[in-house]
PDB file of C-alpha atoms in Angstrom:
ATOM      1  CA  UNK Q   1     148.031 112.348  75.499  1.00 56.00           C
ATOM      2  CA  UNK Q   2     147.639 116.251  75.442  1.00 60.00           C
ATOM      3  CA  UNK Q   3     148.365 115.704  71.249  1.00 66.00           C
ATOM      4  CA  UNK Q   4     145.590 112.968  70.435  1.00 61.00           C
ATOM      5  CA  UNK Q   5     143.300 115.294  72.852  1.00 59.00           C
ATOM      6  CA  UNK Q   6     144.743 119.006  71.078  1.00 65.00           C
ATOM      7  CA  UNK Q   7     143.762 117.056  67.830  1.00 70.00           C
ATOM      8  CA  UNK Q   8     140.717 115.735  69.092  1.00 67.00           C
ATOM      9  CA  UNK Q   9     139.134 118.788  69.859  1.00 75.00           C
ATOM     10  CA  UNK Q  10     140.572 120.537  66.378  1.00 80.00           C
ATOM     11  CA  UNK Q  11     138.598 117.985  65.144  1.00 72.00           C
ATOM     12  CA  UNK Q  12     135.275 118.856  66.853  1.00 76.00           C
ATOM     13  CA  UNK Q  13     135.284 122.974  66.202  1.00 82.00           C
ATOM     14  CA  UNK Q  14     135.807 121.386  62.568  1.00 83.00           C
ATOM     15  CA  UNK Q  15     133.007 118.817  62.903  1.00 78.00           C
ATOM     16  CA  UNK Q  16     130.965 121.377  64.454  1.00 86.00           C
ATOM     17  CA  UNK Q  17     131.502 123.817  61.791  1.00 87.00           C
ATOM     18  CA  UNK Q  18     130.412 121.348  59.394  1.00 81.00           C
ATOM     19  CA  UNK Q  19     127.420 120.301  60.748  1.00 80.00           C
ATOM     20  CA  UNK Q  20     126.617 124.094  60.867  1.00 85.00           C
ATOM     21  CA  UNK Q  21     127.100 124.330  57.613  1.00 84.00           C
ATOM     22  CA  UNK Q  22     125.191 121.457  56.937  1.00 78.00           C
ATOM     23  CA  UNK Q  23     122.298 122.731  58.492  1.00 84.00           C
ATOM     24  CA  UNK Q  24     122.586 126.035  56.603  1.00 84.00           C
ATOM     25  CA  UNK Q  25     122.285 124.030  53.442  1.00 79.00           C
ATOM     26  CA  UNK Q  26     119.488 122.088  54.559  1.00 82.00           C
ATOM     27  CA  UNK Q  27     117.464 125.395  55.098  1.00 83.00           C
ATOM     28  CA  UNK Q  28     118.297 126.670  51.794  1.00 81.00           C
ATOM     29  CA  UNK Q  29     117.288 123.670  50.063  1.00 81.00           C
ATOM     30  CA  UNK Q  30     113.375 123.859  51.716  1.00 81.00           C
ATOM     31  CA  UNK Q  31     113.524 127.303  51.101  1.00 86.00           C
ATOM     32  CA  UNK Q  32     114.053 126.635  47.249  1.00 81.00           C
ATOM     33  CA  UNK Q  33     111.586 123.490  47.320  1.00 86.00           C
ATOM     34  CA  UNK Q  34     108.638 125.150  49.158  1.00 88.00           C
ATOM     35  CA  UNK Q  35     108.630 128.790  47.122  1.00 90.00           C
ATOM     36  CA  UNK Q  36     106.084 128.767  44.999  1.00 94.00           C
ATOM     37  CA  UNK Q  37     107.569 130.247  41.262  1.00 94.00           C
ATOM     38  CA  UNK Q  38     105.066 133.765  40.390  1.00 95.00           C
ATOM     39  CA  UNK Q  39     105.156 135.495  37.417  1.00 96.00           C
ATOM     40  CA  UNK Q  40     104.996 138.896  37.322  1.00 96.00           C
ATOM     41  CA  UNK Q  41     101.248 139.647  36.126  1.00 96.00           C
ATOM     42  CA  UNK Q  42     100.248 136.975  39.077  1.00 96.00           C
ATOM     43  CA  UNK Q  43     102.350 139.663  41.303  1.00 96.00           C
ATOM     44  CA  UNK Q  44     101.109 142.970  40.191  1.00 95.00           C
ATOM     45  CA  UNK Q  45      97.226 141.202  40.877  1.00 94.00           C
ATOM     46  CA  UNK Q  46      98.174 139.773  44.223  1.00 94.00           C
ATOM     47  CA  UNK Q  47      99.241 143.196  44.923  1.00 94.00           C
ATOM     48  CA  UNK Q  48      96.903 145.235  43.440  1.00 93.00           C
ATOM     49  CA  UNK Q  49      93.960 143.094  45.862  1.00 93.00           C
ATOM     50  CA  UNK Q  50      96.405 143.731  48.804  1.00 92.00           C
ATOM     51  CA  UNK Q  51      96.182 147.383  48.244  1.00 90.00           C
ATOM     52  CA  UNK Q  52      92.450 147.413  48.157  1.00 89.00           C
ATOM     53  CA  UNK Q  53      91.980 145.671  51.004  1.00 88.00           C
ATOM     54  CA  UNK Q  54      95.061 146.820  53.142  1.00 86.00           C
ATOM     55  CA  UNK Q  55      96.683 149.661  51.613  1.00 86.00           C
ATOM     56  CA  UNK Q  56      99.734 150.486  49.747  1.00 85.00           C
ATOM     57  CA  UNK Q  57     102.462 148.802  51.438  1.00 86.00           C
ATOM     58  CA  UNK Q  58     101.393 146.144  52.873  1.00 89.00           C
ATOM     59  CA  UNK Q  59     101.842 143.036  50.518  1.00 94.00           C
ATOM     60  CA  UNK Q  60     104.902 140.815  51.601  1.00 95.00           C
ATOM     61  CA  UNK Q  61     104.822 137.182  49.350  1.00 96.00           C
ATOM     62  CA  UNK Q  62     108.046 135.135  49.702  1.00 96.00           C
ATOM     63  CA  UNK Q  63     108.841 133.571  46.526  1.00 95.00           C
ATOM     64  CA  UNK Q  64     110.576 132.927  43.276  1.00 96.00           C
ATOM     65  CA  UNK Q  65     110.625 134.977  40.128  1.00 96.00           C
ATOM     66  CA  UNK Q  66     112.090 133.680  36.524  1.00 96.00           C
ATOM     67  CA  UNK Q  67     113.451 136.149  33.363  1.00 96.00           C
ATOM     68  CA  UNK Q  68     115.851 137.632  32.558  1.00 96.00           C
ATOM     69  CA  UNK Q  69     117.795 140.677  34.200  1.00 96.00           C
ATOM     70  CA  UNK Q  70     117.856 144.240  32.751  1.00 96.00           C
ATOM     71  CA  UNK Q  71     118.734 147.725  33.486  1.00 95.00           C
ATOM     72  CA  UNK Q  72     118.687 151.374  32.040  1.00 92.00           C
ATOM     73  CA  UNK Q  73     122.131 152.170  32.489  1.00 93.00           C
ATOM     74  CA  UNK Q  74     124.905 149.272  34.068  1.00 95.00           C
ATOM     75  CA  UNK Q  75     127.827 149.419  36.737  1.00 95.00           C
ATOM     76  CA  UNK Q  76     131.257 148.759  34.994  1.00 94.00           C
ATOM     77  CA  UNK Q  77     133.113 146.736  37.130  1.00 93.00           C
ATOM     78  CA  UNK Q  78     136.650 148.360  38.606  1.00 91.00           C
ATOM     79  CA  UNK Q  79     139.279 146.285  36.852  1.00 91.00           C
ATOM     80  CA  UNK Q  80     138.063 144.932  33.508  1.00 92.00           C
ATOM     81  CA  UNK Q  81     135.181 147.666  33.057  1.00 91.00           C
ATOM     82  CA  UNK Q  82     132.427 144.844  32.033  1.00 93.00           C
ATOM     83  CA  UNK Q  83     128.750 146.739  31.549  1.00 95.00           C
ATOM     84  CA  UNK Q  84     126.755 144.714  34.348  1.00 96.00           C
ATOM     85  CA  UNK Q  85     123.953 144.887  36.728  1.00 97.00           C
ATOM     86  CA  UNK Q  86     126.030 144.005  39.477  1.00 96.00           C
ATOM     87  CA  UNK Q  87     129.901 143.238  40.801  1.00 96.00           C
ATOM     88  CA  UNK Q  88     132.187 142.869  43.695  1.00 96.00           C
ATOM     89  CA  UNK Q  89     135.942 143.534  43.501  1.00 94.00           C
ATOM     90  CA  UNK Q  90     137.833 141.667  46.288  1.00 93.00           C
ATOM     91  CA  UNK Q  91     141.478 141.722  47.216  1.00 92.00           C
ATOM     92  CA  UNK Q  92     142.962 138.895  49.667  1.00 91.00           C
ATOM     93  CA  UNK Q  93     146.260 139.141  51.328  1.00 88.00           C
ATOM     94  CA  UNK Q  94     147.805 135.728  51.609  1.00 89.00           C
ATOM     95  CA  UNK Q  95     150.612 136.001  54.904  1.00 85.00           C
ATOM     96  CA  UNK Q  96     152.237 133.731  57.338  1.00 84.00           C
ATOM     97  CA  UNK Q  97     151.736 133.965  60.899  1.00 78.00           C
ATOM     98  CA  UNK Q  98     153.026 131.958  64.422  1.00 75.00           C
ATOM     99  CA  UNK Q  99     150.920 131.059  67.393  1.00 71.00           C
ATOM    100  CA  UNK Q 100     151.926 131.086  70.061  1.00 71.00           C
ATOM    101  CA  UNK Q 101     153.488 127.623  70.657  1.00 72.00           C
ATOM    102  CA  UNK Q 102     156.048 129.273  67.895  1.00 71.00           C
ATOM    103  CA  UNK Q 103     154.364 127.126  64.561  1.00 74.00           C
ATOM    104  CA  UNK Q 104     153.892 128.889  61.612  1.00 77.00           C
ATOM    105  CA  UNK Q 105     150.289 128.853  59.626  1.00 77.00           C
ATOM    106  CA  UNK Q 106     149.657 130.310  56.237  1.00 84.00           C
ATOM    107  CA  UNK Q 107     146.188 132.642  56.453  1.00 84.00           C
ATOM    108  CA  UNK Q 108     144.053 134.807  54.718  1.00 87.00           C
ATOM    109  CA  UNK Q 109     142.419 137.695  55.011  1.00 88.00           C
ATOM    110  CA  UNK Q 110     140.236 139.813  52.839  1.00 90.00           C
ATOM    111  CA  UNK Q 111     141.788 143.645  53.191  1.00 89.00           C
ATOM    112  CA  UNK Q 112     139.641 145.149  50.175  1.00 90.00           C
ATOM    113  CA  UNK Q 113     135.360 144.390  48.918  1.00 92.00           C
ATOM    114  CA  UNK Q 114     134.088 146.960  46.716  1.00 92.00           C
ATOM    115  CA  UNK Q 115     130.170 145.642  45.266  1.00 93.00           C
ATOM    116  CA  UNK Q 116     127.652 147.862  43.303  1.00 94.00           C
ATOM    117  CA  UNK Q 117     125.078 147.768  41.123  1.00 95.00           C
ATOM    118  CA  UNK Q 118     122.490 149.109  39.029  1.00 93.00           C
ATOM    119  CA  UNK Q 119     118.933 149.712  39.719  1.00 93.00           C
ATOM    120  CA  UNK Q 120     117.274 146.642  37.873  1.00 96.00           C
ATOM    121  CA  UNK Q 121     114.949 144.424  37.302  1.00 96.00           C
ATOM    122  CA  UNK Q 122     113.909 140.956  36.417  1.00 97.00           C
ATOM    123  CA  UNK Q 123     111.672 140.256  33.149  1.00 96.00           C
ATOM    124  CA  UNK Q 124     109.717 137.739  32.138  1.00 95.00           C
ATOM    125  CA  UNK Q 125     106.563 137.328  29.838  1.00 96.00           C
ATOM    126  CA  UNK Q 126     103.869 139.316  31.622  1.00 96.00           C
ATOM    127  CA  UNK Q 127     105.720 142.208  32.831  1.00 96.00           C
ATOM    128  CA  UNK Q 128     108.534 143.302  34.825  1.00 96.00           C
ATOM    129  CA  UNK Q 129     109.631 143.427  38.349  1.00 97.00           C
ATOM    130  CA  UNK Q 130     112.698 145.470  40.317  1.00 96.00           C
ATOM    131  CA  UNK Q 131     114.906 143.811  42.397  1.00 96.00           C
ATOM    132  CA  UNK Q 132     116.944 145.116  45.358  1.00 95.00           C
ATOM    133  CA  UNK Q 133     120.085 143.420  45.868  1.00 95.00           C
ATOM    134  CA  UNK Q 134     120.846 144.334  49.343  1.00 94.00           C
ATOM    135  CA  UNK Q 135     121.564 141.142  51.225  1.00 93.00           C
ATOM    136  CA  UNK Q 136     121.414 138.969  48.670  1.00 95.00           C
ATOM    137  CA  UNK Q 137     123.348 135.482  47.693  1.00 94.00           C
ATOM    138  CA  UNK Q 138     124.306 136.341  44.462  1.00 95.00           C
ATOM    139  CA  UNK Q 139     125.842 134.107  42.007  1.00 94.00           C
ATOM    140  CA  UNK Q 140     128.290 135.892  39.439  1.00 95.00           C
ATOM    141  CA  UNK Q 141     130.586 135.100  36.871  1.00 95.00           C
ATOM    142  CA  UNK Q 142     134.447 135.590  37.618  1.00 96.00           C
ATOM    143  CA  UNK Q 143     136.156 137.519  34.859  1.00 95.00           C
ATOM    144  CA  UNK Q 144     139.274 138.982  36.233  1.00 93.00           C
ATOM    145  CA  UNK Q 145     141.589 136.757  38.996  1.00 92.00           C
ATOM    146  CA  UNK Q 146     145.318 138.118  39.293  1.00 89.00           C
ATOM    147  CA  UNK Q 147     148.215 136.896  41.727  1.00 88.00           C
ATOM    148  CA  UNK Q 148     150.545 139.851  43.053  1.00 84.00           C
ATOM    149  CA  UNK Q 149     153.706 139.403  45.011  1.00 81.00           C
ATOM    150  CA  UNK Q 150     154.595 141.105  48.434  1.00 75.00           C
ATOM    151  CA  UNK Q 151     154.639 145.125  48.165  1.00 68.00           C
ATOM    152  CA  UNK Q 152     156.002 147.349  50.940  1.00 65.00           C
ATOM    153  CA  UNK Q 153     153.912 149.653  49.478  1.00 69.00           C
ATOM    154  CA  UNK Q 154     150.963 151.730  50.524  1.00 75.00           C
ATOM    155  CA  UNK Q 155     148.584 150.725  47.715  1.00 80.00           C
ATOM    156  CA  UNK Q 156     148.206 147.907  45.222  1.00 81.00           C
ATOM    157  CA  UNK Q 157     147.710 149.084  41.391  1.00 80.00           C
ATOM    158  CA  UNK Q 158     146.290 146.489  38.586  1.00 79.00           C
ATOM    159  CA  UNK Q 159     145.790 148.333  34.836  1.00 73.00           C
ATOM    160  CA  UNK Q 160     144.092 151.232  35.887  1.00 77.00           C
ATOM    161  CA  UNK Q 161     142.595 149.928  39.322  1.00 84.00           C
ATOM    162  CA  UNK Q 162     144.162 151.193  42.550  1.00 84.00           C
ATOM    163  CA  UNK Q 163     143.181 150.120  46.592  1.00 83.00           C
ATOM    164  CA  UNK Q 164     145.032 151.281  49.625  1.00 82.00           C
ATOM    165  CA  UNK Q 165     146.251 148.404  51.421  1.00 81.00           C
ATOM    166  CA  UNK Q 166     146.063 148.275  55.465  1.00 75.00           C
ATOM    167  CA  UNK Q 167     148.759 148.164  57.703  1.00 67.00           C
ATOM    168  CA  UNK Q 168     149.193 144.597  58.418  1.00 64.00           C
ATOM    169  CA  UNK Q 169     151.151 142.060  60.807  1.00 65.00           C
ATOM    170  CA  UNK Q 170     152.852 138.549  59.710  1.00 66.00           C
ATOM    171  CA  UNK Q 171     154.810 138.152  56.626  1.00 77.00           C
ATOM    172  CA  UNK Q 172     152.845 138.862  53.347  1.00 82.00           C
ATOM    173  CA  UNK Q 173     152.898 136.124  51.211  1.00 86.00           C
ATOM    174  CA  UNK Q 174     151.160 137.740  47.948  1.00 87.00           C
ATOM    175  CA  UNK Q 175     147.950 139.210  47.284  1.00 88.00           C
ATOM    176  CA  UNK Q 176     145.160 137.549  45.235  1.00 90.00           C
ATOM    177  CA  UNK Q 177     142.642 139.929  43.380  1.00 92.00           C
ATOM    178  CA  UNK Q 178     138.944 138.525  42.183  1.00 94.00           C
ATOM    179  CA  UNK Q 179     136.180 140.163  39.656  1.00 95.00           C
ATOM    180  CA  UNK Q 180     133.103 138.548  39.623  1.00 96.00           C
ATOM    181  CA  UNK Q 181     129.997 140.164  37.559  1.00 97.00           C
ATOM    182  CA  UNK Q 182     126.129 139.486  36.869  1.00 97.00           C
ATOM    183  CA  UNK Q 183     125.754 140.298  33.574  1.00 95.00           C
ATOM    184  CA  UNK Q 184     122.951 141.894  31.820  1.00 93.00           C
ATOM    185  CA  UNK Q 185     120.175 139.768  29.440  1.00 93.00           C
ATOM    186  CA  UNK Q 186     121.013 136.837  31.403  1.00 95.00           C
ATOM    187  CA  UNK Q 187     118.465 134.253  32.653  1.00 96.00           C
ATOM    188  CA  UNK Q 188     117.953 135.169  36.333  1.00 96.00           C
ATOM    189  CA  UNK Q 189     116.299 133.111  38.966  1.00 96.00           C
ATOM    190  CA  UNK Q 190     115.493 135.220  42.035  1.00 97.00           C
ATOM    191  CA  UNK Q 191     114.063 133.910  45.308  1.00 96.00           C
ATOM    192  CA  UNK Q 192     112.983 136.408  47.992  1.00 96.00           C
ATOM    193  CA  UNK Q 193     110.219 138.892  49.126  1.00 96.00           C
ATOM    194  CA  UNK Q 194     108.191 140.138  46.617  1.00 96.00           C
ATOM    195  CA  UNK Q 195     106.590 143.667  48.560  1.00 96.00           C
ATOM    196  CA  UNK Q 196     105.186 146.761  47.639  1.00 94.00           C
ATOM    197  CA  UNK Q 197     106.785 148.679  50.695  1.00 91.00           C
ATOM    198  CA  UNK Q 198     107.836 152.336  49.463  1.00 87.00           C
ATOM    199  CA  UNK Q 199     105.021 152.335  46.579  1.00 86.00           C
ATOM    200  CA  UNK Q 200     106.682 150.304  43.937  1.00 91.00           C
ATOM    201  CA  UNK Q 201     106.789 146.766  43.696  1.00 95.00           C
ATOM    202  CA  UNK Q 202     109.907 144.813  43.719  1.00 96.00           C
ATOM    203  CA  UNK Q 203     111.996 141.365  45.180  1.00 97.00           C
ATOM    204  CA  UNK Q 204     113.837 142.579  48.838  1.00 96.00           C
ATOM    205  CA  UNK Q 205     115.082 140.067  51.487  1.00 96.00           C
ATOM    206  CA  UNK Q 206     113.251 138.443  53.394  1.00 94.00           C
ATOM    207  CA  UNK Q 207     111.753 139.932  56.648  1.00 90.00           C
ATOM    208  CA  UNK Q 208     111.455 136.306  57.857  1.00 87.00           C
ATOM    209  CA  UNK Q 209     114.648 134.713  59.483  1.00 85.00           C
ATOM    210  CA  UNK Q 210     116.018 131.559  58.506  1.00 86.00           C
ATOM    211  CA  UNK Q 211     114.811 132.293  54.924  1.00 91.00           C
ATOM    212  CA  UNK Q 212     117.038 133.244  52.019  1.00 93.00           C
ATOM    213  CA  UNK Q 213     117.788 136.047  49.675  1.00 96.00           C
ATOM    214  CA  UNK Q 214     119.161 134.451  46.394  1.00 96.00           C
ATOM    215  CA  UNK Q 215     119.871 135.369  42.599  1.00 96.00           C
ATOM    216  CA  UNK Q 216     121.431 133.102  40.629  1.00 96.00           C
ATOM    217  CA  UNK Q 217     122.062 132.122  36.609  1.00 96.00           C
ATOM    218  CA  UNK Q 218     120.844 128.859  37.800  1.00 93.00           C
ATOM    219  CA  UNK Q 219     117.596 127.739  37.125  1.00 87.00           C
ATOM    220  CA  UNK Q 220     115.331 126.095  40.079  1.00 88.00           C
ATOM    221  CA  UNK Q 221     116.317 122.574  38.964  1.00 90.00           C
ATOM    222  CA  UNK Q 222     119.861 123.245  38.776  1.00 88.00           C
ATOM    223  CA  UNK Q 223     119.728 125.304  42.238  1.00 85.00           C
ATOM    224  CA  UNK Q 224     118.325 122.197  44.406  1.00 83.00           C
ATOM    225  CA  UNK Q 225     120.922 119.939  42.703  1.00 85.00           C
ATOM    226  CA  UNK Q 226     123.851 121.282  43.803  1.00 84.00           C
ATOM    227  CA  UNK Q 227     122.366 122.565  47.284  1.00 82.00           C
ATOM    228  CA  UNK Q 228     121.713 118.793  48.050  1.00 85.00           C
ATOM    229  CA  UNK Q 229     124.871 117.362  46.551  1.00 88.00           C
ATOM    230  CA  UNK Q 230     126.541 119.946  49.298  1.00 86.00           C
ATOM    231  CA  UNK Q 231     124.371 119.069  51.876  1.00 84.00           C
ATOM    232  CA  UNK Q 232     125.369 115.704  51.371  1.00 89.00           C
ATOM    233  CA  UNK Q 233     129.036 115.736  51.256  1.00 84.00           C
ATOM    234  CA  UNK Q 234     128.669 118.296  54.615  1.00 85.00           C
ATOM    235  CA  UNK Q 235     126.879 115.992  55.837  1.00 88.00           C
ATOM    236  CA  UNK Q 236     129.361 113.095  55.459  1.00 89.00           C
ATOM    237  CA  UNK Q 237     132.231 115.241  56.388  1.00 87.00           C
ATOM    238  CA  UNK Q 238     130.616 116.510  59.955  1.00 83.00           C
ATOM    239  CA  UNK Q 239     130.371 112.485  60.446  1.00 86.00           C
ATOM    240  CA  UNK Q 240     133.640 111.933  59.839  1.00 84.00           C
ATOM    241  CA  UNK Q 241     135.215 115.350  61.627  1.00 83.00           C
ATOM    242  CA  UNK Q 242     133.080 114.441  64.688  1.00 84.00           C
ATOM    243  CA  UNK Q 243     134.298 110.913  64.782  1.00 82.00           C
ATOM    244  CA  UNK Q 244     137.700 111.376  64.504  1.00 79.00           C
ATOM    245  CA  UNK Q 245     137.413 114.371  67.164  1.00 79.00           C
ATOM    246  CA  UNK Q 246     135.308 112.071  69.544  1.00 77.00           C
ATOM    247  CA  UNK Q 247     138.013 108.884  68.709  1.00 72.00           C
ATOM    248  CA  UNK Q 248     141.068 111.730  69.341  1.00 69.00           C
ATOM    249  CA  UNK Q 249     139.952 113.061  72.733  1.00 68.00           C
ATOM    250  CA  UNK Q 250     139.039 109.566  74.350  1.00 71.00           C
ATOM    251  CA  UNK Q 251     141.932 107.555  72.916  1.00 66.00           C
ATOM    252  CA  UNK Q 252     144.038 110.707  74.805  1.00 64.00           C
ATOM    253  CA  UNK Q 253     142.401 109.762  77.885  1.00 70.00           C
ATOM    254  CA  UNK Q 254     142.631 106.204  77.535  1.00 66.00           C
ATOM    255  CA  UNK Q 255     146.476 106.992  77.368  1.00 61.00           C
ATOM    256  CA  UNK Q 256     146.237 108.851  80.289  1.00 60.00           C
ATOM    257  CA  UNK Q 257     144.504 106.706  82.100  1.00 64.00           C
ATOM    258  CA  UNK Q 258     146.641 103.087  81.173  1.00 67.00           C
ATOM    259  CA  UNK Q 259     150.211 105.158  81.010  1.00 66.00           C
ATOM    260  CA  UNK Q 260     149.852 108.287  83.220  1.00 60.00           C
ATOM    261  CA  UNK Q 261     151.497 110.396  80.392  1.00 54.00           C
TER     262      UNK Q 261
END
């Protein structure tokens, strides 16, 4: 009885965390649907009448901008030194760990992030806009992803990159190392707040909750495609987490209940 209920209510925080998720999705995909795509000259006008009327500072437009990303000078990225308007470095350690009921799980946690980028901008064929990254969804390309075994050292060293490694507790399993870059002169889609706050225009996250901050290679098309093919399978696997939970905790009772056990 106490297993089939244990399980059953595994299953729930699982269905529960799906349907979360699901929701999450759902949001993203209106967000994408309702923002209205602006070119740059529409933005510097829409602006430019804000400013008039308002003052500097004042214009705040969510939506989505298309062209292709630039920059004066690029980031190089820590491990394979790609030129690139943005990166993040990450380093995972992979360990084993026992609850307290004495089983062993395998885990992961992340023990090293390192993201920068450049000052820059999206273009398309009216003008140019800046974009500010901070708290952004951004999609990147991976180009570095190495596997290291269990060190009892201090830091972990891959060509010429170095990080200092935390203390830690479990058994280390190995650590797993990931690149990912946006690269310059690629076709950008950027969805977000498009504000003249500071004096110069430029896309910054949203001010609104509940809406999101996203740059992507993907175009609008190929955006709402996969957000609803995600939403979909999240959605059928909350169903089937929450059923099993809801079928594992009263089976348990019906135990219970016709056995006493």
């Amino acid at each position: 009885m106490v297993i089939l209920v244990g399980l059953g209510c595994l299953f729930l925080v699982a269905g529960a965390a799906a349907w979360i998720g699901f929701h999450g999705l759902q949001r993203t995909l209106a967000n994408v649907r309702e923002a209205k795509s602006r070119t740059v000259k529409e933005l510097t006008g829409m602006a430019a009448g804000a400013a008039r009327t308002s003052g500097v500072g004042k214009f705040r437009l969510y939506c989505e901008v298309n062209g292709s990303g630039g920059c004066v000078e690029p980031v190089r990225s820590r491990i394979k030194s790609e030129p690139c308007l943005y990166y993040e470095t990450t380093v995972s350690r992979e360990y084993d760990e026992r609850d307290t009921q004495g089983f062993l799980h395998t885990r992961t946690e992340v023990v090293f992030v390192d993201r920068r980028w450049s000052k820059f901008w999206v273009e398309d064929a009216t003008g140019r806009i800046a974009v500010d990254p901070t708290g952004a969804e951004v999609e990147m390309v991976l180009v570095a992803e190495a596997y290291v075994p269990s060190t009892t050292g201090s830091e972990l060293t891959i060509g010429g990159f170095t990080c200092a490694l935390p203390g830690a507790s479990g058994h280390t399993l190995r650590y797993s190392v990931a690149e990912r870059i946006l690269p310059a002169g690629r076709r950008l889609y950027v969805l977000g707040d498009v504000t003249d706050a500071g004096g110069e225009l430029h896309v910054a996250a949203p001010s609104e909750g509940g809406r999101h901050f996203i740059i992507t290679l993907k175009t609008e098309k190929e955006l709402a495609e996969v957000t609803a093919a995600k939403a979909k399978f999240a959605r059928l696997g909350a169903i089937v987490l929450t059923a099993l939970g809801v079928a594992g905790v009263l089976g348990g009772i019906a135990v219970w209940l016709l056995f006493d056990v």
